[in-house]
Tab-separated table of C-alpha atoms in Angstrom:
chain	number	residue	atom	x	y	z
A	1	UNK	CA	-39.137	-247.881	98.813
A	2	UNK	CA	-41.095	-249.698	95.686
A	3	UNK	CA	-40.169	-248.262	92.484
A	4	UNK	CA	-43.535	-247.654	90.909
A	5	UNK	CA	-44.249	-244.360	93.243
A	6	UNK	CA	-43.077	-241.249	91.975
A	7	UNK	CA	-40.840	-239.311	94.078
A	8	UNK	CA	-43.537	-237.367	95.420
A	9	UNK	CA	-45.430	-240.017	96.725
A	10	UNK	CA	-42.776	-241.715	97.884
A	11	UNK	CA	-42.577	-239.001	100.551
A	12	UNK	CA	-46.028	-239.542	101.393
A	13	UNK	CA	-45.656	-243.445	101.519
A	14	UNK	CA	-42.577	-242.541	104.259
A	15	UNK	CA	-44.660	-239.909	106.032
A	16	UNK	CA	-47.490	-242.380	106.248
A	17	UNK	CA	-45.272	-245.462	107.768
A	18	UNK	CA	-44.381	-242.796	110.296
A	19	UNK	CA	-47.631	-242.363	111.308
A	20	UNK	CA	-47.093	-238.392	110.586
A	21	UNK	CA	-50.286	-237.626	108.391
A	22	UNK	CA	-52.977	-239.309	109.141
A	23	UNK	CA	-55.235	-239.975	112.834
A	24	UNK	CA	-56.093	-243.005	114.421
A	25	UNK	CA	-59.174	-244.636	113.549
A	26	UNK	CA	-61.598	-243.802	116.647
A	27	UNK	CA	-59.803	-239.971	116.931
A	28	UNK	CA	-61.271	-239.325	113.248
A	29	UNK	CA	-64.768	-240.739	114.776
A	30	UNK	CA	-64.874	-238.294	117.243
A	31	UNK	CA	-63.124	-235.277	115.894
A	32	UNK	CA	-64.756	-235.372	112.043
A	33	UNK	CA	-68.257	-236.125	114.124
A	34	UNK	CA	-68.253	-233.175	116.430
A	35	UNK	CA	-66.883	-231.043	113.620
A	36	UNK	CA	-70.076	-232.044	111.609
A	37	UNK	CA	-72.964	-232.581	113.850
A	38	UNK	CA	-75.382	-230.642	111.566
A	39	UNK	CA	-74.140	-231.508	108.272
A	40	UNK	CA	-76.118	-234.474	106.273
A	41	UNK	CA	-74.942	-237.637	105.256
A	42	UNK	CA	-73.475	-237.933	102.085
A	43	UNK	CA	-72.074	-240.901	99.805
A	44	UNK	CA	-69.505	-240.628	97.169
A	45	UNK	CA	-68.355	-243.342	94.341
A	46	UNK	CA	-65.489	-243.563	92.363
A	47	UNK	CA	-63.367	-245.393	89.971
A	48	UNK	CA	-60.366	-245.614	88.029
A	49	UNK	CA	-58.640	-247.585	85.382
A	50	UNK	CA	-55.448	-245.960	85.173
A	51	UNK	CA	-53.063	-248.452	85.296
A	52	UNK	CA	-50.536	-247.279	88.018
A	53	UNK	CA	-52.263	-247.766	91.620
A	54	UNK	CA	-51.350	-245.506	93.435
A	55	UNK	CA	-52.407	-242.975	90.409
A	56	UNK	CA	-55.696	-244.646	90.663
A	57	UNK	CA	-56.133	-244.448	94.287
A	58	UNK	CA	-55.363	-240.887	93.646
A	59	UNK	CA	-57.511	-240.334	90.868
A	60	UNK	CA	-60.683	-242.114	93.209
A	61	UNK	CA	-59.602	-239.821	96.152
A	62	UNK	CA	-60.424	-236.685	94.153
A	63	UNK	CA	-63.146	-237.921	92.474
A	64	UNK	CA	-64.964	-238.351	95.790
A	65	UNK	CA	-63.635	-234.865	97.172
A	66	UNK	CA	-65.400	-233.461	94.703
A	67	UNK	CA	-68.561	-235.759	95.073
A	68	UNK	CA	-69.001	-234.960	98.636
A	69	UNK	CA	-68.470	-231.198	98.376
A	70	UNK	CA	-66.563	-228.726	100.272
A	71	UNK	CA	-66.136	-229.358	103.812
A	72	UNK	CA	-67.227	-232.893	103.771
A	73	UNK	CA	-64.835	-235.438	104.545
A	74	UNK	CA	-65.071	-239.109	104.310
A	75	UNK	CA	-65.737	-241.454	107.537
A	76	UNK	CA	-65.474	-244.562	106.050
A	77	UNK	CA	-63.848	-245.856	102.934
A	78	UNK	CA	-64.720	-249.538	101.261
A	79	UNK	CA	-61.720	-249.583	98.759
A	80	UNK	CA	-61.215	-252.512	96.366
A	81	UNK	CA	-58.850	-253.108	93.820
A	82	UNK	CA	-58.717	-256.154	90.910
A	83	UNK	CA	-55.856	-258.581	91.787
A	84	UNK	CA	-55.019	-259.072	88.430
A	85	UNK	CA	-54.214	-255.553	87.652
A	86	UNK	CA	-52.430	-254.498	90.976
A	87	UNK	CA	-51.724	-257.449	92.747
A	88	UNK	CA	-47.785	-256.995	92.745
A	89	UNK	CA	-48.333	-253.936	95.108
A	90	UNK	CA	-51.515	-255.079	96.456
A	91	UNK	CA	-50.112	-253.865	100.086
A	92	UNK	CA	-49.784	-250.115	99.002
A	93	UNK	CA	-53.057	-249.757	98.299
A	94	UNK	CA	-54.792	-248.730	101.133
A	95	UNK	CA	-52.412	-245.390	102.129
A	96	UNK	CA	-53.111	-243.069	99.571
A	97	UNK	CA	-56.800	-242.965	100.921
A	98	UNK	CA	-54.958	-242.158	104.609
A	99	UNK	CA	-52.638	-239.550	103.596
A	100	UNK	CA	-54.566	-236.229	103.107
A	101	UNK	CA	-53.124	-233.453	105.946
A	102	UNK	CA	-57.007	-231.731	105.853
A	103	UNK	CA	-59.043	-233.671	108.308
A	104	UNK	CA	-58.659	-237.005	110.180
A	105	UNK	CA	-58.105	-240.058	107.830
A	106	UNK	CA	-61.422	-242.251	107.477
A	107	UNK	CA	-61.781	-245.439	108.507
A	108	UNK	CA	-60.501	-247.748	105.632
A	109	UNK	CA	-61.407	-251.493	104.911
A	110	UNK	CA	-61.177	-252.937	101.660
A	111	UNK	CA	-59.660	-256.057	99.471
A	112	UNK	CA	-58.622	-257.761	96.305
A	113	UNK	CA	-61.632	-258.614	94.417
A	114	UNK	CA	-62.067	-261.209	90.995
A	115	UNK	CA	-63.287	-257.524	88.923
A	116	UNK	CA	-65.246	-254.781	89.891
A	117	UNK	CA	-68.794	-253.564	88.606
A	118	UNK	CA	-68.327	-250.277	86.657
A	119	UNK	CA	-69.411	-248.241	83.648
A	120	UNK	CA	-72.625	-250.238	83.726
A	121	UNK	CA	-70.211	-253.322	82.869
A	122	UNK	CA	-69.088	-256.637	84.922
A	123	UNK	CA	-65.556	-257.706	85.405
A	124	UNK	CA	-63.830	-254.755	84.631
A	125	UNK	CA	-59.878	-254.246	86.189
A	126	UNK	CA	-59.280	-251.034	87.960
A	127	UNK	CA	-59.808	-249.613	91.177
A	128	UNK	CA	-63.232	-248.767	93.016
A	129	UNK	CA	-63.448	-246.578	96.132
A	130	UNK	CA	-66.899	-245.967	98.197
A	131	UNK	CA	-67.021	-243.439	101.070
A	132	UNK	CA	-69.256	-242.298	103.164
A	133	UNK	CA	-69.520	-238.686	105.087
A	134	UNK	CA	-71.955	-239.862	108.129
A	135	UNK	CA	-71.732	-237.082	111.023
A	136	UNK	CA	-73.300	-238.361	114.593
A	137	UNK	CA	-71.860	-242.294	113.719
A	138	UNK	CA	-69.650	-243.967	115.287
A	139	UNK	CA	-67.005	-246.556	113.890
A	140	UNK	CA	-65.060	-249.870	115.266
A	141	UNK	CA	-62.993	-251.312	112.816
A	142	UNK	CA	-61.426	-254.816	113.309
A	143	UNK	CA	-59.599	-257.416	112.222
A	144	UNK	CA	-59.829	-261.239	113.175
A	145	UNK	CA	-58.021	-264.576	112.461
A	146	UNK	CA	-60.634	-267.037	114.526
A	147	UNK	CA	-63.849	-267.285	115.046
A	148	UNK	CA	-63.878	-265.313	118.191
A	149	UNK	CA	-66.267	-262.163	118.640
A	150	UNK	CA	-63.900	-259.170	117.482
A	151	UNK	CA	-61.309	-257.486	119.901
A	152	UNK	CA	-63.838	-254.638	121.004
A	153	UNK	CA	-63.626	-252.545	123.936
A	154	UNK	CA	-66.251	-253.473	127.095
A	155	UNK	CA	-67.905	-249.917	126.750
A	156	UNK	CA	-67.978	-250.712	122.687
A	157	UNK	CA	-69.614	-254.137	123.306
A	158	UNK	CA	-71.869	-252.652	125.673
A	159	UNK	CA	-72.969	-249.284	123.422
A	160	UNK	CA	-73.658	-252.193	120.340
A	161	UNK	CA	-75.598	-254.628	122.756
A	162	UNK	CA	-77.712	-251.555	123.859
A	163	UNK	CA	-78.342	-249.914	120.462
A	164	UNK	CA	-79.268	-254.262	119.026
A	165	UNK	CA	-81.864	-254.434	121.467
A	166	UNK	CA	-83.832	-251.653	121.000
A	167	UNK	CA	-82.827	-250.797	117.481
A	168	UNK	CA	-85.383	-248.688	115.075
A	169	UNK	CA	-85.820	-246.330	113.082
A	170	UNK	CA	-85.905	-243.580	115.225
A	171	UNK	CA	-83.206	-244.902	117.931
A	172	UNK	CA	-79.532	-245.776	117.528
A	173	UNK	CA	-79.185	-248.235	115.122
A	174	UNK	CA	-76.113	-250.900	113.717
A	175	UNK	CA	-75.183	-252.191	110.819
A	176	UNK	CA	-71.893	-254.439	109.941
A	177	UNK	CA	-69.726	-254.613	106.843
A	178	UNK	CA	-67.156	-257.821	106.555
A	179	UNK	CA	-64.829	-258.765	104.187
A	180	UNK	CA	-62.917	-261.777	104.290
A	181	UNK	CA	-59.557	-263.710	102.863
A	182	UNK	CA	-60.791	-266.585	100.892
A	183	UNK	CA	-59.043	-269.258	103.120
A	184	UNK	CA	-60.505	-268.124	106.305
A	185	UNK	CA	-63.328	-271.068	105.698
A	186	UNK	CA	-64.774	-270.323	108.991
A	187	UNK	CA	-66.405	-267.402	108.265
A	188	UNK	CA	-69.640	-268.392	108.059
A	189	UNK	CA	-69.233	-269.515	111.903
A	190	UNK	CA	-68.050	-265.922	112.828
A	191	UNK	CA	-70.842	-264.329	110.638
A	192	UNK	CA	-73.164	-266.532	113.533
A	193	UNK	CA	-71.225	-265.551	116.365
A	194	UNK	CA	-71.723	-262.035	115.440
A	195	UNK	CA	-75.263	-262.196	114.518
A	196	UNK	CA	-75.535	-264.419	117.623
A	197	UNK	CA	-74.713	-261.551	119.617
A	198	UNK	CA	-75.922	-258.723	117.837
A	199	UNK	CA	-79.514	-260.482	116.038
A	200	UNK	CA	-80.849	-257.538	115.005
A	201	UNK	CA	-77.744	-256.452	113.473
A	202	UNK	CA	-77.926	-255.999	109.290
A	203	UNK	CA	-74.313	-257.450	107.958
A	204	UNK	CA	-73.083	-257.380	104.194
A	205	UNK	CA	-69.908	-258.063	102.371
A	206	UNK	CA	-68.255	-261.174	101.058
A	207	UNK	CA	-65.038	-263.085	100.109
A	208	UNK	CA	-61.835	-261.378	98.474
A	209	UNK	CA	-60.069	-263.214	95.768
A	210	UNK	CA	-57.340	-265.930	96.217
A	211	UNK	CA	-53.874	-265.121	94.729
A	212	UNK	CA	-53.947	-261.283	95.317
A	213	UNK	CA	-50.233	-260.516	95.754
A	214	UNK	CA	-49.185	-260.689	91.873
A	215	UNK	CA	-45.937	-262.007	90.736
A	216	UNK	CA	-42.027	-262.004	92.253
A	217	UNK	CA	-39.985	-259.932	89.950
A	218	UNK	CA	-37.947	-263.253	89.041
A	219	UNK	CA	-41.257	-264.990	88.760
A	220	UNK	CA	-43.959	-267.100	90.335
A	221	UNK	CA	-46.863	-266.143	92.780
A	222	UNK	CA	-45.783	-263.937	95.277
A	223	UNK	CA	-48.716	-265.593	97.670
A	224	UNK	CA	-51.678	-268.032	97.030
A	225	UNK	CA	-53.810	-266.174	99.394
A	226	UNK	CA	-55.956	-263.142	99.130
A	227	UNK	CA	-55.659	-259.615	100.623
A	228	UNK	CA	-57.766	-257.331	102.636
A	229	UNK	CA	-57.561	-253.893	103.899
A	230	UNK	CA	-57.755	-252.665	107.364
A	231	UNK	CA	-56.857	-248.699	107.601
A	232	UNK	CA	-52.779	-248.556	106.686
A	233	UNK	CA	-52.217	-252.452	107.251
A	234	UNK	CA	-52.645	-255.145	104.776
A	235	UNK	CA	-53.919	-258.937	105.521
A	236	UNK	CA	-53.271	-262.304	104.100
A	237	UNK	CA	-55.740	-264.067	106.655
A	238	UNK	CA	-58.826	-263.764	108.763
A	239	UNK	CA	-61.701	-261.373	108.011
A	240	UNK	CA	-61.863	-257.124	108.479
A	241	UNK	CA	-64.614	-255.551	109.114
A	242	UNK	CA	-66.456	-252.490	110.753
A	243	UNK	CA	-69.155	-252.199	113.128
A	244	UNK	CA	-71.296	-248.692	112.424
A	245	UNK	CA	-73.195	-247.630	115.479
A	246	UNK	CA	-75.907	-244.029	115.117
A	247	UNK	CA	-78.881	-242.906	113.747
A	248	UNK	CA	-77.780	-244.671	110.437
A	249	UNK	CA	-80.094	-247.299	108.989
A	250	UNK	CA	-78.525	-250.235	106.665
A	251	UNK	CA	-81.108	-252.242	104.586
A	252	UNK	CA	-79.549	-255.788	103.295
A	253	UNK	CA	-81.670	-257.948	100.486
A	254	UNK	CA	-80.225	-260.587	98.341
A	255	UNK	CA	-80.975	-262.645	95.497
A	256	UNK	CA	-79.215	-265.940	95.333
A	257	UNK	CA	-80.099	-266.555	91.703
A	258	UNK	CA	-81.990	-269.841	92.221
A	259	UNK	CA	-85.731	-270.421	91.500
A	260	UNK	CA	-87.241	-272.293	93.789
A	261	UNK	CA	-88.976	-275.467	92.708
A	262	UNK	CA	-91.365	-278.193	93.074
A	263	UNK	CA	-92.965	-278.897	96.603
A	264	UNK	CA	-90.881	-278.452	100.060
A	265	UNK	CA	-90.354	-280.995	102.641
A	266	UNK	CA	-89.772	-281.369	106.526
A	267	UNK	CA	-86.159	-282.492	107.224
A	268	UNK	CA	-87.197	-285.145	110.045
A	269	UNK	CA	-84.223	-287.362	110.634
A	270	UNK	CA	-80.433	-285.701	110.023
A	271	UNK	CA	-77.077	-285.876	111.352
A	272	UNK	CA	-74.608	-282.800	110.908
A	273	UNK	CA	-75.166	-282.235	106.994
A	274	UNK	CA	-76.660	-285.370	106.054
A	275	UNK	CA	-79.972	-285.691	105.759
A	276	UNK	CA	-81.444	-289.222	106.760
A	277	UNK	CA	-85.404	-288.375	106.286
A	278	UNK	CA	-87.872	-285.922	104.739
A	279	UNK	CA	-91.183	-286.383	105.943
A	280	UNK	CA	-90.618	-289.282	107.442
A	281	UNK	CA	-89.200	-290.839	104.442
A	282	UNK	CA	-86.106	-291.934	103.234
A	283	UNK	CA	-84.280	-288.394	102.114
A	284	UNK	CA	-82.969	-289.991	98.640
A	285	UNK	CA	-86.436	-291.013	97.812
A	286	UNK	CA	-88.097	-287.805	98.578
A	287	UNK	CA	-85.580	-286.451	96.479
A	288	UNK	CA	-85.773	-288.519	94.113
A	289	UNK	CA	-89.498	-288.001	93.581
A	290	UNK	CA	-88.334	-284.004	93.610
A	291	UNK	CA	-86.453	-284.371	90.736
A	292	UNK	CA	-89.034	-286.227	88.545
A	293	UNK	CA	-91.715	-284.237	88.985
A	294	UNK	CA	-89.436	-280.862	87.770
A	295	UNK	CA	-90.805	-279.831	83.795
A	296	UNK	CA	-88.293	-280.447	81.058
A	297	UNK	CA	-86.901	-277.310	81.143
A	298	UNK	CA	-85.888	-276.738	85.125
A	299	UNK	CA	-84.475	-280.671	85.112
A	300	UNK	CA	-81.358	-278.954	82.425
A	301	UNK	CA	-80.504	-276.399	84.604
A	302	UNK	CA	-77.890	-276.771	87.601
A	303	UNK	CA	-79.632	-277.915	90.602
A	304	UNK	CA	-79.740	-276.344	94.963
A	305	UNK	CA	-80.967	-277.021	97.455
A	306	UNK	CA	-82.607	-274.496	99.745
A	307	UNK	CA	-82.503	-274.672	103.681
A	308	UNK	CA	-84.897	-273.052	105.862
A	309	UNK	CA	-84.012	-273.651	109.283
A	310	UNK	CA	-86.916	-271.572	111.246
A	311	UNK	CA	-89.077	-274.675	109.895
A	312	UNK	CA	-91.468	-271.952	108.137
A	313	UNK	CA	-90.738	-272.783	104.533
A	314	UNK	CA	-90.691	-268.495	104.303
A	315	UNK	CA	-87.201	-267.997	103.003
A	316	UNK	CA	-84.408	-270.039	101.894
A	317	UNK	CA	-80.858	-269.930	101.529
A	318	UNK	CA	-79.250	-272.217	98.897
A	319	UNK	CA	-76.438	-274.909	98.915
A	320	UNK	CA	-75.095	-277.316	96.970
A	321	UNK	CA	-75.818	-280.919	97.107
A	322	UNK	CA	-72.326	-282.636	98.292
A	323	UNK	CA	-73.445	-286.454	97.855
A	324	UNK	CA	-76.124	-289.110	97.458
A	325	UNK	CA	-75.607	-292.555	99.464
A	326	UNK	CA	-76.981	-294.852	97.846
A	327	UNK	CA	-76.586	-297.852	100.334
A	328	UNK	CA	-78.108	-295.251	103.074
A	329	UNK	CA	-80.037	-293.466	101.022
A	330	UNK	CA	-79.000	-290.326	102.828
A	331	UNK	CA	-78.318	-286.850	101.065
A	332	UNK	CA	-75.327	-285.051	102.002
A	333	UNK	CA	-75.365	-281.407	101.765
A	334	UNK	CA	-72.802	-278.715	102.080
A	335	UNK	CA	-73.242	-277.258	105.142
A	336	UNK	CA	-72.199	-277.901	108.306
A	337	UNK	CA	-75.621	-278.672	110.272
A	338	UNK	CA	-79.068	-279.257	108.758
A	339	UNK	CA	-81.182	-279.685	112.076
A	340	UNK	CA	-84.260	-281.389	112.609
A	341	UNK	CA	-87.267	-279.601	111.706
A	342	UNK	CA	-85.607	-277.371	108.391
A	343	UNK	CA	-87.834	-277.278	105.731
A	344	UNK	CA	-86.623	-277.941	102.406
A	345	UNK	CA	-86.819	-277.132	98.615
A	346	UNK	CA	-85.184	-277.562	95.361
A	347	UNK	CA	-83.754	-274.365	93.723
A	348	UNK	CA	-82.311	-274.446	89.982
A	349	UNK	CA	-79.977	-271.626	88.885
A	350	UNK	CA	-81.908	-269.262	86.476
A	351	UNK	CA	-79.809	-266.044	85.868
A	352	UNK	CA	-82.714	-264.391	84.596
A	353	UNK	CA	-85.529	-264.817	87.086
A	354	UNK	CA	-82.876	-263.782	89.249
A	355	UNK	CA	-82.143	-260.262	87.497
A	356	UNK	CA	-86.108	-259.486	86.884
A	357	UNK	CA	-86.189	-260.972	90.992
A	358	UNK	CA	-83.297	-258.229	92.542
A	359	UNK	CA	-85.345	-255.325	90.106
A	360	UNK	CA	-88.308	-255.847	91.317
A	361	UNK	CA	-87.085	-255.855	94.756
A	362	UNK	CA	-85.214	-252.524	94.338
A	363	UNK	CA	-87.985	-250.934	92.417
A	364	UNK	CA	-90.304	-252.041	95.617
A	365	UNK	CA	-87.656	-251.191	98.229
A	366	UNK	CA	-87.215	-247.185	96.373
A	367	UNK	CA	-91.188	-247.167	96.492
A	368	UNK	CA	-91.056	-247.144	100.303
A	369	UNK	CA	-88.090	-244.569	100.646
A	370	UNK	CA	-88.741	-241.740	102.726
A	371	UNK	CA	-89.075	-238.863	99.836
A	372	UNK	CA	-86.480	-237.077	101.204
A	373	UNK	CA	-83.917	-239.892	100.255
A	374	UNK	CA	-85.641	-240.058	97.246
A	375	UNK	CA	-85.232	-236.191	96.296
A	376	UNK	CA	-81.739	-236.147	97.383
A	377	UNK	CA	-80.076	-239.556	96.319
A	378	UNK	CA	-76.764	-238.786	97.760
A	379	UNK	CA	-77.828	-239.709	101.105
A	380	UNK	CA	-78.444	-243.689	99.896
A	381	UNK	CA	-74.984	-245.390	99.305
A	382	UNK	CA	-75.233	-248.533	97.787
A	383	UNK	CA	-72.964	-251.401	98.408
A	384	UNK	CA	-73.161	-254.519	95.990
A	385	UNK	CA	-71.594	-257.729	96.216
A	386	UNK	CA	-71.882	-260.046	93.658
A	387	UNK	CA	-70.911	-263.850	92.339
A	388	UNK	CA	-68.270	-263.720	89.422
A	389	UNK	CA	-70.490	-265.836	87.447
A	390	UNK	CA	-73.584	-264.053	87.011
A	391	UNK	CA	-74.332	-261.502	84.860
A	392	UNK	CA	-73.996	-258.437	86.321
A	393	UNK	CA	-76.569	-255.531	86.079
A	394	UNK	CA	-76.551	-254.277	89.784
A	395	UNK	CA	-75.184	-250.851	88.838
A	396	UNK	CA	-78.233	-250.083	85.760
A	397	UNK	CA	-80.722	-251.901	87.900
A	398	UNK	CA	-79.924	-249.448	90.958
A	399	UNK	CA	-79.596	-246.490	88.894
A	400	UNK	CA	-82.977	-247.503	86.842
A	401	UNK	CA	-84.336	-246.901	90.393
A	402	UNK	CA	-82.824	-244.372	91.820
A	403	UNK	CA	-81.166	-242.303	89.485
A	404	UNK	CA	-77.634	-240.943	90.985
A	405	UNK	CA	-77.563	-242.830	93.859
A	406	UNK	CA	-73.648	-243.397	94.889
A	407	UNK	CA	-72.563	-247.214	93.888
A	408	UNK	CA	-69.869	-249.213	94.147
A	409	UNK	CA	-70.140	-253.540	93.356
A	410	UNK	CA	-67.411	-255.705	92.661
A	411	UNK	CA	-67.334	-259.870	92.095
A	412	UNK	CA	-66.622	-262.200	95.155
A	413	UNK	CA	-65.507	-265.415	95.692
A	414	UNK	CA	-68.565	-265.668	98.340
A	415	UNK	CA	-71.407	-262.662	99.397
A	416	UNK	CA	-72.652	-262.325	103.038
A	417	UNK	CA	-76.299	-261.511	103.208
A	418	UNK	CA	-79.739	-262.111	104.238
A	419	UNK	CA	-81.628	-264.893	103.032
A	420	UNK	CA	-83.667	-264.580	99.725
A	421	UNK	CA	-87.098	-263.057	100.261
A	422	UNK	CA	-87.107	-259.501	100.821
A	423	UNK	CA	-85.377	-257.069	103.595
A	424	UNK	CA	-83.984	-259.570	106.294
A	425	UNK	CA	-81.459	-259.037	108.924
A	426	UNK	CA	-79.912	-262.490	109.456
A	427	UNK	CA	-76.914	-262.995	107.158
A	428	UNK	CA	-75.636	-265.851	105.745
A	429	UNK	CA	-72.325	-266.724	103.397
A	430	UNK	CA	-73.780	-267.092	99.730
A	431	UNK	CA	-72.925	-268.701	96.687
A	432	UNK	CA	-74.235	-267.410	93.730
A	433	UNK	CA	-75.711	-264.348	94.517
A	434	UNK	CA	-76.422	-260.699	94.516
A	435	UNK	CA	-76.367	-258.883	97.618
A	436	UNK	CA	-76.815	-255.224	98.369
A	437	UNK	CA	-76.350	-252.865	101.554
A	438	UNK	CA	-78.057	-249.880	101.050
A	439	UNK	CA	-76.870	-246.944	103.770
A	440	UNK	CA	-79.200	-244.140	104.486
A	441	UNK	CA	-79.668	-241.475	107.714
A	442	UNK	CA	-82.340	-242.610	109.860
């Protein structure tokens, strides 16, 4: 038994590797649900700095008891935790949000993050717990290690397949959360597959930080890889996630934090991620001309380049620029397919445009809010997942429009979202970027 409990949770820790205190995932669906039916949704936010972890889980766990009232219990928790302040008992982390003996434990996924938004402030070490009290919705938690669809059941499969199709806003709606371990590099081919199957299908989250586990008491990394959370059991690989199935409605926007500049072109020869011709043209020529006609200003800051796929120039989402050929004149870029037909653009990295960009599209986005979100700003829980090298004002740019709206953000290694230009629902793995889920009752 690790040393850093105290005696009394120590008994917990044992009752909860029994399995004596807490419910399986899909009984606390059902049983919290029908226990609930009339009851509205509710979000709570917490987070703590104390410097034990299992104090702080403790200290979150209150803080949203109190949050969500009396008689509300949690159905899903998104729990994250700075690897550089608990990383030597990264594994513990998850159980203390499983062990209360009142109700059926939540549904629990979560990670090791770079630093957590909190206190209005970026990069701060502690732990940050979101949870949600959403009678009437349904929950399927999973982990994977591949790029296969997750191990649902066929009547799961089926009820999500159903609900895609004819999703609205008055029907039975789904919406995804994901979280993976920064060297499962093929996420962005499962984040397809799912979105493959399920199109309609809004999907936020992003990439944990590497070297999660802390330090071996005589020294040295305990592991190079990251950690995320899946109910009592803690990963070193593969992705968690949850599928949320009801009359829910999940809104995903993102802003990748690059400007788009100068004109576009039509990708017209290519070959995995190289690009042979734009318009017909030699691609290092077109982008050549691209980078001379930028003003003096744009041509010092770091340079993208934005794919559109769809061929309708309407959003983009940005990459880097792996290599120019010279001999070819080809343009590699750092993704795995560019087909024929993609439109392209320059983007250039502008922190700013990018802040006043994500405002205005949260100030528009609160402006069409059904008021009775609006008057009661519990029912919106916000989910924010951010690149460690912006600068971070998610949490005051949410709370400038709507006030007291639950929040929790952190910094990833990667975010999973829509592309940039408003409420989308195809998600993509971003560099760079701010991405927000924003969870509300239909």
């Amino acid at each position: 038994m690790p040393r850093w409990l105290s005696p009394s949770k120590q008994k917990v820790l044992k009752a909860l590797l029994k399995g004596s205190v807490f419910l399986p995932y899909h009984a606390a669906s059902e049983t919290l649900s029908s226990l609930s039916q009339n009851s509205k949704f509710r979000f709570g936010a917490a987070y703590s700095s104390k410097p034990l972890l299992s104090t702080a889980v403790v200290d979150c766990v209150n803080a949203i008891k109190t949050q969500l009232g009396p008689g509300r219990h949690p159905h899903f928790c998104q729990l994250l935790v700075t690897a550089e302040a608990h990383g030597t008992h990264i594994e513990y982390a998850p159980l203390e949000c499983l062990s209360s003996k009142e109700a059926a434990a939540p549904v629990v996924i979560g990670g090791a993050v770079q630093g957590l938004l909190a206190n209005e402030s970026s990069n701060v070490a502690g732990v940050s717990l979101f949870a949600a009290h959403m009678p009437g919705v349904e929950f399927m938690p999973f982990h994977v290690k591949s790029t296969s669809l997750p191990e649902l059941t066929a009547a799961q499969w089926d009820s999500l397949l159903q609900s895609s199709m004819s999703s609205q806003d008055n029907h039975c709606n789904v919406a995804a959360v994901l979280l993976s371990e920064p060297h499962f590099t093929q996420v962005d081919e499962l984040i397809s597959r799912i979105q493959g199957v399920l199109p309609s299908t809004p999907l936020v989250g992003g990439v944990t930080q590497p070297n999660a586990w802390g330090v071996n008491p005589w020294g040295g990394q305990r592991s190079l890889r990251g950690a995320v959370f899946l109910n009592q059991r803690t990963y070193d690989e593969g992705a968690v996630g949850c599928f949320m199935q009801g009359r829910l409605k999940m809104d995903a926007m993102c802003d990748q934090g690059c400007r788009p500049v100068g004109e576009a072109a039509t990708v017209t020869s290519s070959h995995r991620g190289t690009i042979m011709q734009l318009d017909h043209q030699t691609a290092l020529l077109v982008v050549r001309q691209m980078f001379q006609s930028l003003s003096d200003k744009d041509r010092e800051l770091q340079i993208q380049i934005g794919l559109n796929t769809a061929g309708n120039g309407n959003s983009f989402v940005t990459r880097s620029i792996s290599s120019f050929n010279p001999h070819d004149q080809t343009v590699q870029v750092a993704v795995s397919d560019v087909p024929e037909g993609s439109v392209v653009q320059l983007h250039v990295r502008d922190p700013q445009w990018a802040q006043n960009n994500i405002l205005k599209q949260l100030r528009g986005y609160v402006a069409r809010l059904p008021e009775g979100i609006k008057s009661n700003p519990q029912q919106l829980g916000s989910l924010s997942y951010s690149c460690g090298t912006l600068a971070h004002e998610e949490e005051r740019m949410l709370h400038e429009a709507v006030p007291k709206s639950p929040f929790q953000g952190a910094q990833f290694q990667g975010e999973f979202g829509p592309a940039s230009g408003g409420l989308q629902t195809k998600s993509f793995l971003h560099s760079y970027s701010s991405t927000f889920g924003l969870i509300r009752p239909v």
